[in-house]
Amino acid sequence: MALSKRVFIAAAAIMAFSLPASAANMIGNCEVAGEKGSIPIASPAKAGQLTVEVSLPAPIWWNGDDPAAIKDGMEYCMAAEIAWRAGYDKLEVVNVGWDALIAGQTEGFDLAMSQISITDERKKVHDFSVPYFSSDIGVLARTDAPVDEKSIKSAKVGVQQATTGAAFAQDKLGLADVQVYPDQGDMFTALRAGQIDAAMTDTSIVLAEEVANPGKVAVVGQYKTGETYGAIYPKGNANNATLDKIIQSMIDDGTVAKLAAKYLAAAWGKDPATVPYFNP
């Protein structure tokens, strides 16, 4: 067993939801819409269930910081729907470290969903699903000390380690004072505490943080990057093409759009397109 698996998987918080007899079309709080078993997968990572990895916290996408408390959210309900169409009413969620997930150091899962941007570099390690969400890079600042397109160049900016936001801030913008944090929670805490002037990560994520802390932080701008989210699959796994077919079916029949309207648009309180774009 790899060291990373012992560290991140053995220590991970795990939950499993089994379908109660009285709620034949529910997994957690998610009402599954497709036909159960309509696109079966041959051999899941663990028999009789779908196993999904995520790196928490991820509010709105996975509602709760502990897998034992999560019953809904955009990506959680997507995972539930995938499980259902694959033929399972049991979904196991495993919380793993972000660095280990991106580096391909975790094992024993069918797919990972954690607002993961699809990049050529990551494709060397993983297989990706079809894209299911588009996202740019947003800038979150304290309301008592806002930054703008010009002042961000000299500001102290927080980023999350091994994210596309970190790469953009350092390589594309060439910011002089970048503070790197191991996870989103630490980065946002530092911003609220005044330890940094701004935080940069996906616009979808910073909008959720603004809603969670009204009057304290605000999304002041974003940068156009053309990024899309996809699910990570274990490299070369025999089930990947089938899982892709399931996700595409959810896009085609409007399931993904309905979940986005329910969990994302409603929670953000604004259209991401209304956030002004900064020039790099």
Tab-separated table of C-alpha atoms in Angstrom:
chain	number	residue	atom	x	y	z
A	1	MET	CA	0.000	0.000	0.000
A	2	ALA	CA	1.382	3.424	-0.944
A	3	LEU	CA	2.279	5.811	1.882
A	4	SER	CA	-0.114	8.428	0.496
A	5	LYS	CA	-2.961	5.974	0.641
A	6	ARG	CA	-2.229	5.163	4.279
A	7	VAL	CA	-2.018	8.825	5.193
A	8	PHE	CA	-4.961	10.199	3.263
A	9	ILE	CA	-7.333	7.272	2.808
A	10	ALA	CA	-6.927	5.523	6.147
A	11	ALA	CA	-7.402	8.860	7.889
A	12	ALA	CA	-10.279	9.962	5.703
A	13	ALA	CA	-13.747	10.503	7.031
A	14	ILE	CA	-16.123	8.180	5.243
A	15	MET	CA	-19.854	7.969	4.973
A	16	ALA	CA	-22.263	5.705	3.174
A	17	PHE	CA	-25.908	6.363	2.400
A	18	SER	CA	-28.196	3.428	1.791
A	19	LEU	CA	-31.612	3.966	0.370
A	20	PRO	CA	-34.460	3.602	2.889
A	21	ALA	CA	-37.384	1.572	1.626
A	22	SER	CA	-39.698	4.576	1.991
A	23	ALA	CA	-37.604	6.800	-0.288
A	24	ALA	CA	-37.026	4.714	-3.397
A	25	ASN	CA	-35.772	7.658	-5.454
A	26	MET	CA	-33.563	9.421	-2.911
A	27	ILE	CA	-29.916	9.223	-1.958
A	28	GLY	CA	-29.214	11.526	0.968
A	29	ASN	CA	-31.385	14.561	0.286
A	30	CYS	CA	-30.973	14.188	-3.476
A	31	GLU	CA	-33.932	13.137	-5.576
A	32	VAL	CA	-32.455	10.976	-8.304
A	33	ALA	CA	-34.161	11.426	-11.658
A	34	GLY	CA	-32.744	8.831	-14.036
A	35	GLU	CA	-33.492	5.148	-14.386
A	36	LYS	CA	-31.645	3.005	-11.901
A	37	GLY	CA	-29.089	0.782	-13.630
A	38	SER	CA	-29.748	2.281	-17.056
A	39	ILE	CA	-25.988	2.622	-17.704
A	40	PRO	CA	-24.374	-0.039	-15.485
A	41	ILE	CA	-20.680	-0.162	-14.678
A	42	ALA	CA	-19.070	-3.585	-14.664
A	43	SER	CA	-16.826	-3.558	-11.604
A	44	PRO	CA	-16.849	-0.601	-9.185
A	45	ALA	CA	-13.915	0.025	-6.850
A	46	LYS	CA	-15.969	-1.463	-4.013
A	47	ALA	CA	-18.716	-3.975	-4.727
A	48	GLY	CA	-22.302	-2.768	-4.530
A	49	GLN	CA	-21.610	0.947	-4.376
A	50	LEU	CA	-20.065	4.016	-5.993
A	51	THR	CA	-17.007	5.424	-4.203
A	52	VAL	CA	-16.334	9.138	-4.702
A	53	GLU	CA	-13.421	11.219	-3.426
A	54	VAL	CA	-13.581	14.919	-2.522
A	55	SER	CA	-11.325	17.419	-0.785
A	56	LEU	CA	-13.322	19.343	1.823
A	57	PRO	CA	-14.429	21.994	2.624
A	58	ALA	CA	-16.414	22.722	-0.523
A	59	PRO	CA	-19.600	24.584	0.486
A	60	ILE	CA	-22.572	24.460	-1.869
A	61	TRP	CA	-20.862	21.719	-3.882
A	62	TRP	CA	-20.704	19.450	-0.800
A	63	ASN	CA	-22.774	20.869	2.052
A	64	GLY	CA	-20.801	20.133	5.201
A	65	ASP	CA	-17.177	19.951	6.330
A	66	ASP	CA	-17.448	16.343	7.521
A	67	PRO	CA	-18.596	13.608	5.118
A	68	ALA	CA	-20.784	12.199	7.895
A	69	ALA	CA	-22.865	15.408	7.777
A	70	ILE	CA	-23.151	15.777	3.997
A	71	LYS	CA	-26.456	14.891	2.378
A	72	ASP	CA	-26.599	17.286	-0.571
A	73	GLY	CA	-24.804	19.877	-2.662
A	74	MET	CA	-24.165	20.284	-6.396
A	75	GLU	CA	-21.437	17.665	-6.798
A	76	TYR	CA	-22.799	15.398	-4.075
A	77	CYS	CA	-26.127	15.145	-5.890
A	78	MET	CA	-24.320	14.648	-9.193
A	79	ALA	CA	-22.455	11.737	-7.584
A	80	ALA	CA	-25.717	10.356	-6.229
A	81	GLU	CA	-27.273	10.496	-9.695
A	82	ILE	CA	-24.233	8.790	-11.223
A	83	ALA	CA	-24.466	6.029	-8.618
A	84	TRP	CA	-28.170	5.535	-9.338
A	85	ARG	CA	-27.796	5.332	-13.109
A	86	ALA	CA	-24.860	2.957	-12.621
A	87	GLY	CA	-27.179	0.680	-10.638
A	88	TYR	CA	-26.400	1.522	-7.015
A	89	ASP	CA	-28.312	3.101	-4.178
A	90	LYS	CA	-25.235	3.303	-1.978
A	91	LEU	CA	-22.747	6.164	-2.251
A	92	GLU	CA	-19.535	6.289	-0.228
A	93	VAL	CA	-17.801	9.651	0.076
A	94	VAL	CA	-14.134	9.798	1.065
A	95	ASN	CA	-12.471	13.058	2.121
A	96	VAL	CA	-8.842	13.237	0.914
A	97	GLY	CA	-6.069	15.812	0.850
A	98	TRP	CA	-6.087	18.089	-2.195
A	99	ASP	CA	-2.410	17.642	-3.007
A	100	ALA	CA	-2.665	13.852	-2.850
A	101	LEU	CA	-5.791	13.865	-5.018
A	102	ILE	CA	-4.289	16.050	-7.735
A	103	ALA	CA	-0.993	14.165	-7.668
A	104	GLY	CA	-2.737	10.827	-8.227
A	105	GLN	CA	-1.700	9.457	-4.828
A	106	THR	CA	-5.101	8.134	-3.776
A	107	GLU	CA	-6.604	4.745	-4.600
A	108	GLY	CA	-9.743	2.673	-4.305
A	109	PHE	CA	-12.241	5.126	-5.815
A	110	ASP	CA	-14.428	5.291	-8.918
A	111	LEU	CA	-14.247	9.043	-9.482
A	112	ALA	CA	-13.364	12.270	-7.696
A	113	MET	CA	-15.410	15.466	-7.837
A	114	SER	CA	-13.990	18.515	-6.107
A	115	GLN	CA	-14.362	21.529	-8.435
A	116	ILE	CA	-11.339	20.216	-10.332
A	117	SER	CA	-10.217	22.245	-13.322
A	118	ILE	CA	-9.211	20.187	-16.345
A	119	THR	CA	-5.622	20.920	-17.389
A	120	ASP	CA	-3.134	19.277	-19.729
A	121	GLU	CA	-0.698	18.794	-16.855
A	122	ARG	CA	-3.297	16.959	-14.763
A	123	LYS	CA	-4.215	14.780	-17.739
A	124	LYS	CA	-0.755	13.244	-17.486
A	125	VAL	CA	-1.778	11.745	-14.135
A	126	HIS	CA	-5.548	11.265	-14.462
A	127	ASP	CA	-8.300	10.650	-16.939
A	128	PHE	CA	-10.996	13.345	-16.860
A	129	SER	CA	-14.705	13.231	-17.494
A	130	VAL	CA	-16.472	15.431	-20.009
A	131	PRO	CA	-16.613	19.009	-18.630
A	132	TYR	CA	-19.708	19.753	-16.561
A	133	PHE	CA	-19.074	23.345	-15.388
A	134	SER	CA	-17.235	26.460	-16.613
A	135	SER	CA	-15.292	28.658	-14.182
A	136	ASP	CA	-12.949	31.641	-14.230
A	137	ILE	CA	-10.597	32.881	-11.473
A	138	GLY	CA	-12.206	35.241	-8.959
A	139	VAL	CA	-10.730	37.792	-6.551
A	140	LEU	CA	-12.154	37.972	-3.024
A	141	ALA	CA	-11.311	40.938	-0.770
A	142	ARG	CA	-12.371	42.315	2.597
A	143	THR	CA	-15.136	44.898	2.318
A	144	ASP	CA	-13.182	47.267	4.575
A	145	ALA	CA	-10.084	47.069	2.346
A	146	PRO	CA	-11.101	46.333	-1.241
A	147	VAL	CA	-8.589	45.885	-4.038
A	148	ASP	CA	-9.021	46.669	-7.715
A	149	GLU	CA	-7.407	45.758	-11.034
A	150	LYS	CA	-4.456	48.043	-10.345
A	151	SER	CA	-3.879	47.644	-6.606
A	152	ILE	CA	-3.930	43.843	-6.702
A	153	LYS	CA	-0.527	43.979	-8.393
A	154	SER	CA	1.054	45.155	-5.125
A	155	ALA	CA	-1.356	43.430	-2.719
A	156	LYS	CA	-0.647	40.403	-0.524
A	157	VAL	CA	-2.685	37.680	-2.234
A	158	GLY	CA	-3.590	34.260	-0.858
A	159	VAL	CA	-3.886	31.168	-3.048
A	160	GLN	CA	-4.475	27.475	-2.413
A	161	GLN	CA	-1.552	25.172	-3.049
A	162	ALA	CA	-1.547	23.182	-6.312
A	163	THR	CA	-4.580	24.958	-7.777
A	164	THR	CA	-4.973	26.691	-11.113
A	165	GLY	CA	-5.614	29.893	-9.157
A	166	ALA	CA	-2.158	29.629	-7.610
A	167	ALA	CA	-0.551	29.043	-10.992
A	168	PHE	CA	-2.453	31.979	-12.509
A	169	ALA	CA	-1.475	34.395	-9.737
A	170	GLN	CA	2.189	33.466	-9.853
A	171	ASP	CA	2.834	32.650	-13.493
A	172	LYS	CA	0.302	34.703	-15.455
A	173	LEU	CA	-0.101	37.782	-13.246
A	174	GLY	CA	3.395	37.651	-11.758
A	175	LEU	CA	2.183	38.930	-8.397
A	176	ALA	CA	5.047	39.850	-6.096
A	177	ASP	CA	3.525	38.872	-2.730
A	178	VAL	CA	1.713	35.539	-2.896
A	179	GLN	CA	0.909	33.526	0.232
A	180	VAL	CA	0.246	29.812	-0.348
A	181	TYR	CA	-2.213	27.899	1.868
A	182	PRO	CA	-2.848	24.138	2.040
A	183	ASP	CA	-6.623	24.459	1.708
A	184	GLN	CA	-9.416	26.919	1.009
A	185	GLY	CA	-10.476	27.176	4.631
A	186	ASP	CA	-7.067	28.403	5.794
A	187	MET	CA	-6.876	30.892	2.928
A	188	PHE	CA	-10.295	32.411	3.649
A	189	THR	CA	-9.605	32.548	7.391
A	190	ALA	CA	-6.397	34.468	6.695
A	191	LEU	CA	-8.310	36.947	4.543
A	192	ARG	CA	-10.959	37.610	7.179
A	193	ALA	CA	-8.187	38.034	9.781
A	194	GLY	CA	-6.456	40.674	7.662
A	195	GLN	CA	-3.339	38.566	7.085
A	196	ILE	CA	-3.745	38.927	3.309
A	197	ASP	CA	-5.432	41.559	1.146
A	198	ALA	CA	-7.194	39.233	-1.290
A	199	ALA	CA	-7.775	35.553	-2.039
A	200	MET	CA	-7.785	34.107	-5.531
A	201	THR	CA	-9.464	30.908	-6.646
A	202	ASP	CA	-12.377	29.867	-8.862
A	203	THR	CA	-15.115	32.492	-9.165
A	204	SER	CA	-17.688	29.897	-8.153
A	205	ILE	CA	-15.841	29.242	-4.891
A	206	VAL	CA	-15.255	32.878	-3.895
A	207	LEU	CA	-18.904	33.711	-4.597
A	208	ALA	CA	-19.901	31.018	-2.109
A	209	GLU	CA	-17.520	32.514	0.457
A	210	GLU	CA	-19.070	35.969	-0.039
A	211	VAL	CA	-22.522	34.545	0.657
A	212	ALA	CA	-21.237	32.733	3.755
A	213	ASN	CA	-19.719	35.947	5.166
A	214	PRO	CA	-22.066	38.799	4.188
A	215	GLY	CA	-20.688	42.276	4.725
A	216	LYS	CA	-17.191	40.988	5.520
A	217	VAL	CA	-15.841	39.893	2.131
A	218	ALA	CA	-16.849	40.558	-1.466
A	219	VAL	CA	-15.923	39.312	-4.915
A	220	VAL	CA	-14.405	42.403	-6.514
A	221	GLY	CA	-13.374	40.980	-9.873
A	222	GLN	CA	-12.419	37.955	-11.920
A	223	TYR	CA	-10.037	36.932	-14.690
A	224	LYS	CA	-11.102	35.151	-17.865
A	225	THR	CA	-9.371	31.770	-18.060
A	226	GLY	CA	-11.786	29.488	-19.917
A	227	GLU	CA	-11.466	26.773	-17.274
A	228	THR	CA	-13.887	23.887	-16.963
A	229	TYR	CA	-14.501	21.387	-14.172
A	230	GLY	CA	-14.415	17.656	-14.708
A	231	ALA	CA	-14.441	14.520	-12.601
A	232	ILE	CA	-11.163	12.695	-12.118
A	233	TYR	CA	-11.037	9.018	-13.022
A	234	PRO	CA	-8.255	6.563	-12.136
A	235	LYS	CA	-5.919	6.497	-15.130
A	236	GLY	CA	-6.917	3.818	-17.615
A	237	ASN	CA	-9.761	2.363	-15.536
A	238	ALA	CA	-12.131	0.131	-17.506
A	239	ASN	CA	-15.200	1.966	-16.141
A	240	ASN	CA	-14.170	5.460	-17.256
A	241	ALA	CA	-15.945	5.433	-20.615
A	242	THR	CA	-19.165	4.242	-18.978
A	243	LEU	CA	-18.986	6.878	-16.241
A	244	ASP	CA	-18.432	9.474	-18.953
A	245	LYS	CA	-21.548	8.221	-20.713
A	246	ILE	CA	-23.538	8.662	-17.495
A	247	ILE	CA	-22.322	12.231	-16.943
A	248	GLN	CA	-23.015	13.138	-20.564
A	249	SER	CA	-26.549	11.730	-20.222
A	250	MET	CA	-27.064	13.975	-17.180
A	251	ILE	CA	-25.905	16.998	-19.171
A	252	ASP	CA	-28.072	16.096	-22.161
A	253	ASP	CA	-31.298	15.533	-20.204
A	254	GLY	CA	-30.927	18.732	-18.150
A	255	THR	CA	-30.145	17.097	-14.796
A	256	VAL	CA	-26.860	18.992	-14.348
A	257	ALA	CA	-28.515	22.303	-15.244
A	258	LYS	CA	-31.296	21.690	-12.709
A	259	LEU	CA	-28.788	20.931	-9.972
A	260	ALA	CA	-26.802	24.063	-10.860
A	261	ALA	CA	-29.954	26.190	-10.614
A	262	LYS	CA	-30.854	24.642	-7.269
A	263	TYR	CA	-27.480	24.741	-5.553
A	264	LEU	CA	-25.289	27.269	-7.345
A	265	ALA	CA	-27.360	30.130	-8.751
A	266	ALA	CA	-29.613	30.284	-5.702
A	267	ALA	CA	-26.714	30.180	-3.239
A	268	TRP	CA	-24.553	32.792	-4.959
A	269	GLY	CA	-27.329	35.341	-5.156
A	270	LYS	CA	-25.910	36.717	-8.407
A	271	ASP	CA	-24.942	35.703	-11.907
A	272	PRO	CA	-21.157	35.169	-12.083
A	273	ALA	CA	-21.238	37.058	-15.390
A	274	THR	CA	-22.072	40.274	-13.484
A	275	VAL	CA	-18.704	40.205	-11.678
A	276	PRO	CA	-16.387	42.640	-13.506
A	277	TYR	CA	-13.418	41.239	-15.404
A	278	PHE	CA	-9.914	42.442	-14.593
A	279	ASN	CA	-7.233	42.621	-17.265
A	280	PRO	CA	-4.200	40.456	-16.467
